XYZ file of C-alpha atoms in Angstrom:
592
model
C -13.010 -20.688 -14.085
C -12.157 -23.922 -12.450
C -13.894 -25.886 -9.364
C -12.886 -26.421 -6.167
C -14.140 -28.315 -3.026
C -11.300 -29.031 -1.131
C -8.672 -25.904 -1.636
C -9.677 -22.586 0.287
C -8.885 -19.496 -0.854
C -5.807 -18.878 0.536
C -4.236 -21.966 -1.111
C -5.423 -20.677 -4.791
C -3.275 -17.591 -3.576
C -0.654 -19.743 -2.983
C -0.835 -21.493 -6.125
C -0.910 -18.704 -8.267
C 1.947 -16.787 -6.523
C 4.267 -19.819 -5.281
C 4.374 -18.903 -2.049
C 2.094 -18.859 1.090
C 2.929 -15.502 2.020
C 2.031 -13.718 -0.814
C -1.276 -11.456 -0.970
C -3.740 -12.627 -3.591
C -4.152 -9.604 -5.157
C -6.635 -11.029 -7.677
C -10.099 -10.864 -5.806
C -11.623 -14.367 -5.585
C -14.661 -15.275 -3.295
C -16.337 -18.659 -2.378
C -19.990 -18.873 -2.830
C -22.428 -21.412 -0.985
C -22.298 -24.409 -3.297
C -18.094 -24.684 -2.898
C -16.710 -22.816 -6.511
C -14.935 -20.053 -6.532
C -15.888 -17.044 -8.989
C -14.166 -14.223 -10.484
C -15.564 -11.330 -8.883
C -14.969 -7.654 -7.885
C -14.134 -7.593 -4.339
C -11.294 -4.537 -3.622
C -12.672 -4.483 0.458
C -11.504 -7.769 1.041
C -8.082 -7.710 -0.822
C -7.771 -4.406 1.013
C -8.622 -5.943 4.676
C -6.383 -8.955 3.562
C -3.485 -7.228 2.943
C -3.198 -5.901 6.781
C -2.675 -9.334 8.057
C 0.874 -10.552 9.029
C 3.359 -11.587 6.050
C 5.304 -14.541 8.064
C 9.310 -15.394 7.307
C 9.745 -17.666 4.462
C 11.844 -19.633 7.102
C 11.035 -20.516 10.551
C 13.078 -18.280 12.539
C 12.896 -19.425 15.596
C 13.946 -22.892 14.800
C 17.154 -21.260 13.813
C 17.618 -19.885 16.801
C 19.883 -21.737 18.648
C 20.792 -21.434 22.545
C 24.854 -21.089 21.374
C 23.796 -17.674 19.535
C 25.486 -14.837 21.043
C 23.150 -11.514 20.771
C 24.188 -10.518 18.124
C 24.355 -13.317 16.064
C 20.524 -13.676 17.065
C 19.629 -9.899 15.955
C 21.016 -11.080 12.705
C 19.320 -13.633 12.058
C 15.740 -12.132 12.878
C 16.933 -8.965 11.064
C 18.004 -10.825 7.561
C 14.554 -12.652 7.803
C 12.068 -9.522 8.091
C 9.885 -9.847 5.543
C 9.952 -6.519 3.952
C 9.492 -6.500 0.425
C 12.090 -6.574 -2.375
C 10.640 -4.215 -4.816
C 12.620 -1.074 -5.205
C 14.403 -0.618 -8.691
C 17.966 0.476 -9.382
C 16.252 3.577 -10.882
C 14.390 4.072 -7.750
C 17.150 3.863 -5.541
C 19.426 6.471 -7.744
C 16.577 9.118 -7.653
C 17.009 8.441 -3.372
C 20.491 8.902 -3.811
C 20.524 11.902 -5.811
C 17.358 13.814 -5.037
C 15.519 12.292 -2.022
C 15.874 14.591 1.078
C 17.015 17.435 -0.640
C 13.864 19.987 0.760
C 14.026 23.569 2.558
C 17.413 23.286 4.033
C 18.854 23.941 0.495
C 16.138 26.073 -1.177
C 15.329 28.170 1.720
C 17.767 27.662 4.454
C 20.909 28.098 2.329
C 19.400 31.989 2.512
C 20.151 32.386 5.943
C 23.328 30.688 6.147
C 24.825 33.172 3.272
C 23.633 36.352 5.248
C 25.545 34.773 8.492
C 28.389 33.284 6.346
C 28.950 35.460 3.534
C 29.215 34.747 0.033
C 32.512 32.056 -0.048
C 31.060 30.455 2.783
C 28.493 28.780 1.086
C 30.543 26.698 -1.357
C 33.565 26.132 1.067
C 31.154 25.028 4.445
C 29.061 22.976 1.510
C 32.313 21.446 -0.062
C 33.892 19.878 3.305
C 30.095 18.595 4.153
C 30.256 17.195 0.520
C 33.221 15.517 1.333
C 32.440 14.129 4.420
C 28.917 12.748 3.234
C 30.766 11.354 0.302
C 32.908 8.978 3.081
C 29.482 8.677 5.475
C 27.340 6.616 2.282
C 30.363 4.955 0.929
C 30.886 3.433 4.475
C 26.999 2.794 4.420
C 27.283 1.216 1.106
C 29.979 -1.635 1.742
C 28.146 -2.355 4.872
C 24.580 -2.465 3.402
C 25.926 -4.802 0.641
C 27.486 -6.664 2.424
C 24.798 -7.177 5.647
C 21.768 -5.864 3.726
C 19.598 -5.905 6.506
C 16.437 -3.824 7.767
C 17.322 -0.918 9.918
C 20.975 -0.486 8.302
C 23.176 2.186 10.628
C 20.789 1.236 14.007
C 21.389 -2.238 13.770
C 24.948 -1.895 12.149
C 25.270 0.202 15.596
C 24.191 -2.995 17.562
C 26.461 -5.556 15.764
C 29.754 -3.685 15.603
C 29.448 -1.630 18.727
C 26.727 -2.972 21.278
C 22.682 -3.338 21.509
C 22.707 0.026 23.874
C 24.598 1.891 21.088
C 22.155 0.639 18.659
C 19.296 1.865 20.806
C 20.040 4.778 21.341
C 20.992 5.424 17.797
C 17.633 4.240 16.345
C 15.368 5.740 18.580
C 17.129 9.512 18.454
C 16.951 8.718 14.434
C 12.712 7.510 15.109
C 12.311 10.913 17.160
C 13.700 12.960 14.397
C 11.084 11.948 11.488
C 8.248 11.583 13.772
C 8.977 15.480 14.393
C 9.961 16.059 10.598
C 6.567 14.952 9.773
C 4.507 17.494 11.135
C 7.082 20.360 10.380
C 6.988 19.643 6.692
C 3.122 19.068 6.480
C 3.169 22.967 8.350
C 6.135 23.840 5.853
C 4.360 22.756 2.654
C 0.852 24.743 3.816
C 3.423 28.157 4.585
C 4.658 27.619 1.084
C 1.138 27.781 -0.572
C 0.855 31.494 1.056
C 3.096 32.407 -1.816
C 0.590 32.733 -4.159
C -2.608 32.678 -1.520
C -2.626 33.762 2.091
C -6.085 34.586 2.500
C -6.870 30.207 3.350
C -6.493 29.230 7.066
C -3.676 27.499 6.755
C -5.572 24.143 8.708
C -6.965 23.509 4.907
C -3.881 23.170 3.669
C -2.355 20.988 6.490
C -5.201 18.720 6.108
C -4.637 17.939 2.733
C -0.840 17.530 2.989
C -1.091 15.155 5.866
C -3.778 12.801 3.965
C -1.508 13.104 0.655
C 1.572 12.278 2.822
C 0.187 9.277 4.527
C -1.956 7.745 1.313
C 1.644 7.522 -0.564
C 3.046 5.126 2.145
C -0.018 3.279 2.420
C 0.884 1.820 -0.788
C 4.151 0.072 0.589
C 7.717 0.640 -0.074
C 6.676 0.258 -4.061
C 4.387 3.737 -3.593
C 7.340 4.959 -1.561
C 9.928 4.346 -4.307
C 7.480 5.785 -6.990
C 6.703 9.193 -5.484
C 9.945 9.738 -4.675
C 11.041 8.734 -8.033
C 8.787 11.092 -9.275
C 10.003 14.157 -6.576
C 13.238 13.915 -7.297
C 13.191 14.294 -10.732
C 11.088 16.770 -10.824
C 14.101 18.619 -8.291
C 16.904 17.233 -10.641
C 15.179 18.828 -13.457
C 14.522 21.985 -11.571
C 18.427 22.361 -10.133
C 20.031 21.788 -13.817
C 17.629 24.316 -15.157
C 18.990 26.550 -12.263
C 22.141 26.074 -13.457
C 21.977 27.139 -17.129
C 19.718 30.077 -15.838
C 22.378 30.863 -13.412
C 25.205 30.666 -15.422
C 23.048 33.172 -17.985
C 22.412 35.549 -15.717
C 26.056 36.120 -14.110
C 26.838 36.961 -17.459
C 24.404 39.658 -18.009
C 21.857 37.991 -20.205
C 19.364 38.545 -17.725
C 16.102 41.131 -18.905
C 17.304 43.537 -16.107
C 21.006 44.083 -15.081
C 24.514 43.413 -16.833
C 27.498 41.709 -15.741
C 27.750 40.481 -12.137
C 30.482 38.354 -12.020
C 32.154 38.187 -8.617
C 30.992 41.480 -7.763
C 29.191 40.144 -4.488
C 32.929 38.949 -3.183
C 33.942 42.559 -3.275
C 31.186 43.834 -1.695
C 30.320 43.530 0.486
C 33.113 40.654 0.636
C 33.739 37.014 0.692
C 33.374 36.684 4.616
C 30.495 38.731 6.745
C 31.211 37.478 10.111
C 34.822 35.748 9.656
C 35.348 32.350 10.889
C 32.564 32.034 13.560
C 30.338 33.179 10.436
C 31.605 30.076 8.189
C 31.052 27.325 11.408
C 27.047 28.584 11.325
C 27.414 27.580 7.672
C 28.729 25.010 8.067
C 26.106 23.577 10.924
C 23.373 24.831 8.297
C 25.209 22.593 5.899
C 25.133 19.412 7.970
C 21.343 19.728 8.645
C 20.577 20.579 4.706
C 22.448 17.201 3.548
C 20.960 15.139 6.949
C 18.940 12.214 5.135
C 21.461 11.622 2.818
C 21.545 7.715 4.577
C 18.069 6.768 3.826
C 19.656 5.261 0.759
C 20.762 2.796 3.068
C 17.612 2.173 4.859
C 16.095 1.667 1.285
C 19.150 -0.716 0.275
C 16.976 -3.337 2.277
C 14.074 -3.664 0.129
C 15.887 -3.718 -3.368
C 15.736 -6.628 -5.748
C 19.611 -6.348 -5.706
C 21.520 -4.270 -3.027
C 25.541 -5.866 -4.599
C 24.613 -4.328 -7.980
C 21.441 -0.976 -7.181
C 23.085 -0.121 -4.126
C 26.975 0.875 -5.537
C 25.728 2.697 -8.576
C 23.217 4.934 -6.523
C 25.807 5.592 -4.074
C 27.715 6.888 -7.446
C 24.537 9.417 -7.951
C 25.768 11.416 -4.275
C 28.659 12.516 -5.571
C 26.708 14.032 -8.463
C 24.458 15.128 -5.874
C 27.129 17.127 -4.099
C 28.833 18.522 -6.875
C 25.392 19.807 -8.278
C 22.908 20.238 -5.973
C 25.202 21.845 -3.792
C 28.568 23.267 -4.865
C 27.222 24.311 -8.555
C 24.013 25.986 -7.485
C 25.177 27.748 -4.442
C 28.185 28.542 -6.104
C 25.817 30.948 -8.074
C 23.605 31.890 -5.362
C 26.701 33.227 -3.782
C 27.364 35.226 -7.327
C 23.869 36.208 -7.881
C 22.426 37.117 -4.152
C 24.184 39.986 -1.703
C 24.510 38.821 1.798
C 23.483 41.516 2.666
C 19.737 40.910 1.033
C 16.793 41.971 3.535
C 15.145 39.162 1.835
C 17.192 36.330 2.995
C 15.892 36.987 6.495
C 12.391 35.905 5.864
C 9.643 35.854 8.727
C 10.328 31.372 8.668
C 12.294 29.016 7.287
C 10.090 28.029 5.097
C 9.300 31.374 3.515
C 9.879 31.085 -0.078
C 10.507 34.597 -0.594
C 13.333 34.634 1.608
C 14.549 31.445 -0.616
C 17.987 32.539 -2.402
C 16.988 31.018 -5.930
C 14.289 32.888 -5.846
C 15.278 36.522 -4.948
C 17.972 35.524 -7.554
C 15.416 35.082 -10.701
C 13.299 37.893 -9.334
C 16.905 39.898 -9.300
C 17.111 38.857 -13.095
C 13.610 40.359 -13.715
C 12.696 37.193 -15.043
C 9.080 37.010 -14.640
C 6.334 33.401 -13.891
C 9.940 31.419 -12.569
C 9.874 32.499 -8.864
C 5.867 30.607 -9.004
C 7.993 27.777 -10.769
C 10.677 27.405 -8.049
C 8.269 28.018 -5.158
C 6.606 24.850 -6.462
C 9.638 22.688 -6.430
C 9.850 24.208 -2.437
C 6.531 22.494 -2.010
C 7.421 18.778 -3.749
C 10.634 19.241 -1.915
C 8.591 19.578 1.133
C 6.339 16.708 0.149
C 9.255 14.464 -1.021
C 11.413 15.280 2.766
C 7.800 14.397 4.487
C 7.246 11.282 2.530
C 10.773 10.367 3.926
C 9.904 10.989 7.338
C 7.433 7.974 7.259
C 9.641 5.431 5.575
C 12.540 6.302 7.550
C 10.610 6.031 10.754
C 8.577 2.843 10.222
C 11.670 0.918 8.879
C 13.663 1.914 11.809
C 11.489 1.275 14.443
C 10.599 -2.231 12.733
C 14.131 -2.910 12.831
C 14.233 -1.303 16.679
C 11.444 -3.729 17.210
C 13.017 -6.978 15.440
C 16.064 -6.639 17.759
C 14.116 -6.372 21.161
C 14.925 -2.896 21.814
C 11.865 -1.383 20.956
C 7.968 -2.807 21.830
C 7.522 -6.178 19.172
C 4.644 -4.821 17.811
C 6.332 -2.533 15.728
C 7.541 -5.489 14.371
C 4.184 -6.542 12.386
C 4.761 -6.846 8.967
C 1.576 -6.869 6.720
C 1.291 -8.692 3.440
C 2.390 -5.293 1.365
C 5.835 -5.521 3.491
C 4.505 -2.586 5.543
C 5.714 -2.295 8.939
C 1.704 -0.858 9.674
C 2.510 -0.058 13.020
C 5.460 2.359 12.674
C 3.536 4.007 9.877
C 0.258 3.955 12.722
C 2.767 5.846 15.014
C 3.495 8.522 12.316
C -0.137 8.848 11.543
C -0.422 9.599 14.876
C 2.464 12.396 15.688
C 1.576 13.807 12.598
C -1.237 15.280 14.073
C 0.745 17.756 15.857
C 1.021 19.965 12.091
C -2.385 21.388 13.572
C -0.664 23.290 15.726
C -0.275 25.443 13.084
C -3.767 26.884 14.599
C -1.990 27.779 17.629
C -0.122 31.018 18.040
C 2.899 28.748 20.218
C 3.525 26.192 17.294
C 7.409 27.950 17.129
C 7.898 27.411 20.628
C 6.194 23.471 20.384
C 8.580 22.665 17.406
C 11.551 24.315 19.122
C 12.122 21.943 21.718
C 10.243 18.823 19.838
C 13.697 19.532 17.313
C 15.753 20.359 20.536
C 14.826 16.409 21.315
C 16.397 15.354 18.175
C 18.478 18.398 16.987
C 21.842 16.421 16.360
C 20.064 13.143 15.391
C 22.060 13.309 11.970
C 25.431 14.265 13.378
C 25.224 10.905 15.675
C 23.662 9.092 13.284
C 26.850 9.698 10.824
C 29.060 9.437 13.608
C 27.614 5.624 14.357
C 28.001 4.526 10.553
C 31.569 5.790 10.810
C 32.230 3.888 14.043
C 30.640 0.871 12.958
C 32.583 0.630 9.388
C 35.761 1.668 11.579
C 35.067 -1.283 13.984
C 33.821 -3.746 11.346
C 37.105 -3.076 9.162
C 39.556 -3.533 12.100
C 37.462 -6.723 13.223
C 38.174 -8.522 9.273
C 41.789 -7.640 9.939
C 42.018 -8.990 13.794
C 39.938 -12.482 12.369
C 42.476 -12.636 9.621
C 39.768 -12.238 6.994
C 40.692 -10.692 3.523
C 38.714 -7.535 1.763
C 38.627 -9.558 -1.032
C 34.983 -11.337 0.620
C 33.488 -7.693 0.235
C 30.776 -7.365 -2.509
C 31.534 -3.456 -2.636
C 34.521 -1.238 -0.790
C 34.125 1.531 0.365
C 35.734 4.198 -2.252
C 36.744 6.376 0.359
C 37.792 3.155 2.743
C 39.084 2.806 5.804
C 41.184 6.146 6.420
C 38.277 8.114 4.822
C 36.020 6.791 7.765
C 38.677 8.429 10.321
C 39.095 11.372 8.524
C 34.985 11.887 8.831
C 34.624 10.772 11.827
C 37.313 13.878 12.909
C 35.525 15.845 11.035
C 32.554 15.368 12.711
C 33.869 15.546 16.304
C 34.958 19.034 15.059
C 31.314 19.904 13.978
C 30.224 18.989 17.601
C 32.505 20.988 18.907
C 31.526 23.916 16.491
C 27.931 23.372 17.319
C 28.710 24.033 20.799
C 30.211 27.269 20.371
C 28.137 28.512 18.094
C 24.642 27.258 20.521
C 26.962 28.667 23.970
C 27.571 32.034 22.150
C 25.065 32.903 19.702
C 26.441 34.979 16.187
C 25.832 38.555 17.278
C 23.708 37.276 20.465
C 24.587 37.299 23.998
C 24.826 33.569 25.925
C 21.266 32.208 26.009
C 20.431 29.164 28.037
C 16.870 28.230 25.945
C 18.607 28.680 22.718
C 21.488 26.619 23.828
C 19.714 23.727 25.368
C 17.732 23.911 21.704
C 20.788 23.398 20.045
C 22.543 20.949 22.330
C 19.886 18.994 23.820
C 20.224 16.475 21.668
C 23.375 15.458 22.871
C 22.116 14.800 25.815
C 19.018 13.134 25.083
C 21.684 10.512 23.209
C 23.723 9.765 26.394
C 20.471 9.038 28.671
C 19.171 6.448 25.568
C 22.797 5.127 25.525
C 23.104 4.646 29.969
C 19.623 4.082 30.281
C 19.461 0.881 28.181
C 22.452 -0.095 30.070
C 21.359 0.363 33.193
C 17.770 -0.922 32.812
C 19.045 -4.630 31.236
C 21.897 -4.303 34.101
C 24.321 -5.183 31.478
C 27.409 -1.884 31.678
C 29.506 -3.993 29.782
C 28.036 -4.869 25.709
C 30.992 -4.021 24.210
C 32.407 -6.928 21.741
C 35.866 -8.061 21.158
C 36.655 -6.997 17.807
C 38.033 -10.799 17.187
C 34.288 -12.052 18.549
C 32.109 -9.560 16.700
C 30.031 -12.339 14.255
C 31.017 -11.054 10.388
C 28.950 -14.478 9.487
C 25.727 -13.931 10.717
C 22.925 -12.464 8.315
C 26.418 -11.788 5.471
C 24.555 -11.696 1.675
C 27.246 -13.689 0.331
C 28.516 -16.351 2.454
C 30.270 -18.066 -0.704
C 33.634 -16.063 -1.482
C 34.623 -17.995 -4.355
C 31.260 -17.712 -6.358
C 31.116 -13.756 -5.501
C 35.089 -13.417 -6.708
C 33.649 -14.971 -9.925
C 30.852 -13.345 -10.420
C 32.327 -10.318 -10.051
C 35.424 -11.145 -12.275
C 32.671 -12.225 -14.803
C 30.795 -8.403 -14.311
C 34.429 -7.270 -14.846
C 35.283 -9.068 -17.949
C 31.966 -7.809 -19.544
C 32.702 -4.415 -18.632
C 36.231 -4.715 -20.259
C 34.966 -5.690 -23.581
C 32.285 -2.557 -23.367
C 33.399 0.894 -25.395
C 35.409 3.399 -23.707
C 32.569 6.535 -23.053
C 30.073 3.589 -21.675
C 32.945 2.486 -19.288
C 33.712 6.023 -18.389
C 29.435 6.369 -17.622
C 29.297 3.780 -15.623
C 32.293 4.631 -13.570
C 30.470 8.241 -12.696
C 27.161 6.857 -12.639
């Protein structure tokens, strides 16, 4: 090993990495007489990895008086110094597993006793369609402004910094209450096979597994929920075939079903009021969906990973969704006792698994209960990541306190994950005999967080498409367009407005309930909490008026490509190569 007397150790780091901001992984130590030895010393590369990875660049330097707002948020935003380490194969597991938890495998059960049995697929297919617009709109503004924080800062560039605010913040409420709710949800879902432990164990474990993952950056992120999702991809195809068996009567017990279920006790239970519950369920089972663009931040390549994961949703829709609750609808009666379980996270009341137990098949329901419990574990992990990146971007822009802005050398923002650690303490509850009424309005908080968040990637793809148009700018700058593209952002964006309005007469008057103010407020709150972030801001920085010019809103500032001509040939290059490919790998990579 060679001598030094001069270099410390942080400029041997530096050496071997290239840069000064790197973490020496490899453990060095100086001894008394000046050399440095090779020697075991995991403590210190631990402690060193908490301190502060700096910008590459000096940001403030570039920070110039003439900088409107938002070309300053930008700027600090493209220069967080979150790492680049997620794969393309990381980011299609996101996109095609990642989020998917108890609103499909146990709360689709509930929503086909309200709805009926063509409720499910038709409420699931128009949510399909809409998240289908929602990521595609993500997508070409991801690649194309790739920056930490995606739809809340997107929200502050193409709308205004209160819009942005309140945006993030409703989106940081939601996970920091998703956390504790899934830790509880994964301990429930043990009880299937053992009730008899107080449940506290359980939650203990969970909550250490849950925030040991992130501790390992956005790398141990990436890998568990790599690793999550396929283990639900494998677990939904396998549904599939089984399904598909068992309508036909090759189950051990029963013959032919068929469509029998859309007889009786018929398609519809509680006509159209019946299908807009479904369709609310819907909304909430998909919400997460746009974490793929929070992740699009820390990939090696967000032009090439992002597009082709955003290819894996539709596969997600068509089956996750439509294909297996297609069946469920064949296989399960509405009118099940089951489906009404004592919780929402009661895996006997989950549809896929009275179905298998209706096909006397025995040892699967144990298998499907534990792909409940990594969904639980995969939707908790996500609560973390999506938290601490949002609040670091919240942070970055001055709308949130700068400390949530530290960085450490592992690209964690340590300080978002700190506040998770923290809220996630509130899964002991599950000691107390109130934790439903804790949870209920903790959710009320957030409750449409995922409708508004949609609704602001809409708006802000809307805006950002009608400001290239009034600067005279040409689509042909894009790195990726939106499949769906501009008219498929207004068509969403209706749609949505109509969910709102659903959700409101479905929270003022209750399916088979009379009016209830608590259980409205639960379901509408949210609404409200939104408009106080949104005036709030305004009126605390005394500034009504944020609202940009669509011909002054910066389309520059913090853009991944500023050189048209080299991305038109690149791209024509990618194009060529793809022409001279065979036909089925053309076809693949068109779907996938």
């Amino acid at each position: 090993m060679p001598t030094t007397n001069n270099k410390s150790i942080e400029d041997l780091s530096a050496e071997k990495s290239g840069s000064t901001n790197s973490v020496n992984l490899e453990p060095y130590y100086s001894n008394p007489n000046g050399s440095t030895e090779k020697k075991p010393a995991l403590v210190k590369s631990f402690v060193d990895s908490f301190r502060r990875l700096e910008p590459s660049v000096d940001v403030q330097a570039m920070l110039t008086p003439d900088l409107t707002e938002a070309e300053r948020s930008a700027i600090i935003l493209e220069n967080t110094p979150l790492q680049k380490s997620l794969k393309g194969r990381h980011l299609q597991m996101i996109a095609i597993g990642g989020s998917v938890g108890t609103g499909l495998f146990v709360g689709s059960g509930s929503a086909l006793a309200t709805g009926g049995a063509a409720s499910l697929p038709i409420a699931y297919f128009v949510v399909g369609l809409l998240i289908f617009c929602v990521v595609h709109a993500l997508a070409e503004l991801q690649c194309n402004y790739p920056i930490n924080g995606a739809f809340s800062a997107h929200g502050s560039r193409f709308v205004d910094p209160s819009w942005g605010f309140a945006i993030g913040w409703n989106y940081v409420f939601l996970w920091l209450v998703v956390l504790p709710l899934e830790i509880i949800a994964a301990s429930m879902t043990i009880q299937f096979w053992n009730d008899e432990i107080n449940p506290v164990a359980w939650v203990s474990i969970f909550y250490v597994v849950i925030v040991s993952i992130n501790m390992f950056g956005v790398r141990g992120y990436g890998e568990a929920e790599y690793i999550f999702a396929l283990i639900k991809v494998i677990a939904i195809v396998g549904f599939l075939i089984l399904g598909v068996v068992l309508v036909c009567g090759g189950g051990p017990e029963g013959g032919f079903i068929g469509g029998k279920y859309y007889h009786e006790p018929g398609p519809f239970t509680n006509g159209f009021k019946g299908v807009c519950t479904v369709w609310v369920t819907a909304v909430y089972s998909v919400g997460g969906s746009e974490l793929i663009g929070l992740a699009a931040s820390e990939a090696k390549n967000p032009r090439k990973t992002l597009p082709s994961a955003i290819k894996q949703v539709f596969w997600r829709i068509v089956l996750f969704y439509l294909g297996s609750l297609t069946l469920v609808s064949l296989l399960v009666s509405a009118t099940d006792d089951r489906l009404l379980g004592s919780s929402s996270v009661d895996a006997k009341a989950s549809p896929f698994v009275i179905a298998i137990k209706n096909g006397g098949i025995k040892g699967l329901p144990s298998v499907m209960n534990c792909v409940i419990l990594v969904s639980v574990m995969s939707v908790g992990n996500s609560a973390v990541y999506g938290c601490s990146r949002t609040i670091a971007s919240l942070a970055a822009q001055g709308l949130a306190p700068s400390i949530f802005n530290y960085i450490d050398r592992m690209g964690r923002p340590i300080f978002g994950i700190l506040l998770n650690m923290i809220t996630g303490l509130l899964c002991f509850v599950v000691a107390s005999d109130k934790q439903n009424d804790v949870f209920g309005w903790l959710m009320a908080i957030c409750g449409l967080a995922i409708a508004f968040t949609w609704i602001s990637i809409l708006i802000c793809h809307i805006r950002f498409r009608l400001a290239m148009k009034a600067q005279g700018r040409s689509l042909n700058e894009l790195s990726f367009k939106s499949h769906s593209g501009f008219w498929g952002s207004v068509a969403a964006l209706v749609v949505l407005i109509l969910f709102l309005v659903a959700q409101f007469w479905i929270a003022l008057f209750p399916l088979g309930k009379s009016p209830d103010p608590t259980a409205f407020f639960q379901s509408y709150l949210g609404a409200v909490v939104v408009l106080v972030l949104y005036v709030g801001r305004k009126i605390w920085v005394r500034k009504i008026w944020e609202f940009l010019p669509l011909n002054e809103i910066p389309l520059d500032a913090g853009k991944a490509h500023p050189d048209t001509d080299l991305l038109q040939q690149e791209i024509a290059e990618e194009k060529a190569i793809m022409a001279a490919k065979p036909f089925w790998y053309r076809t693949y990579k068109f779907w996938c």
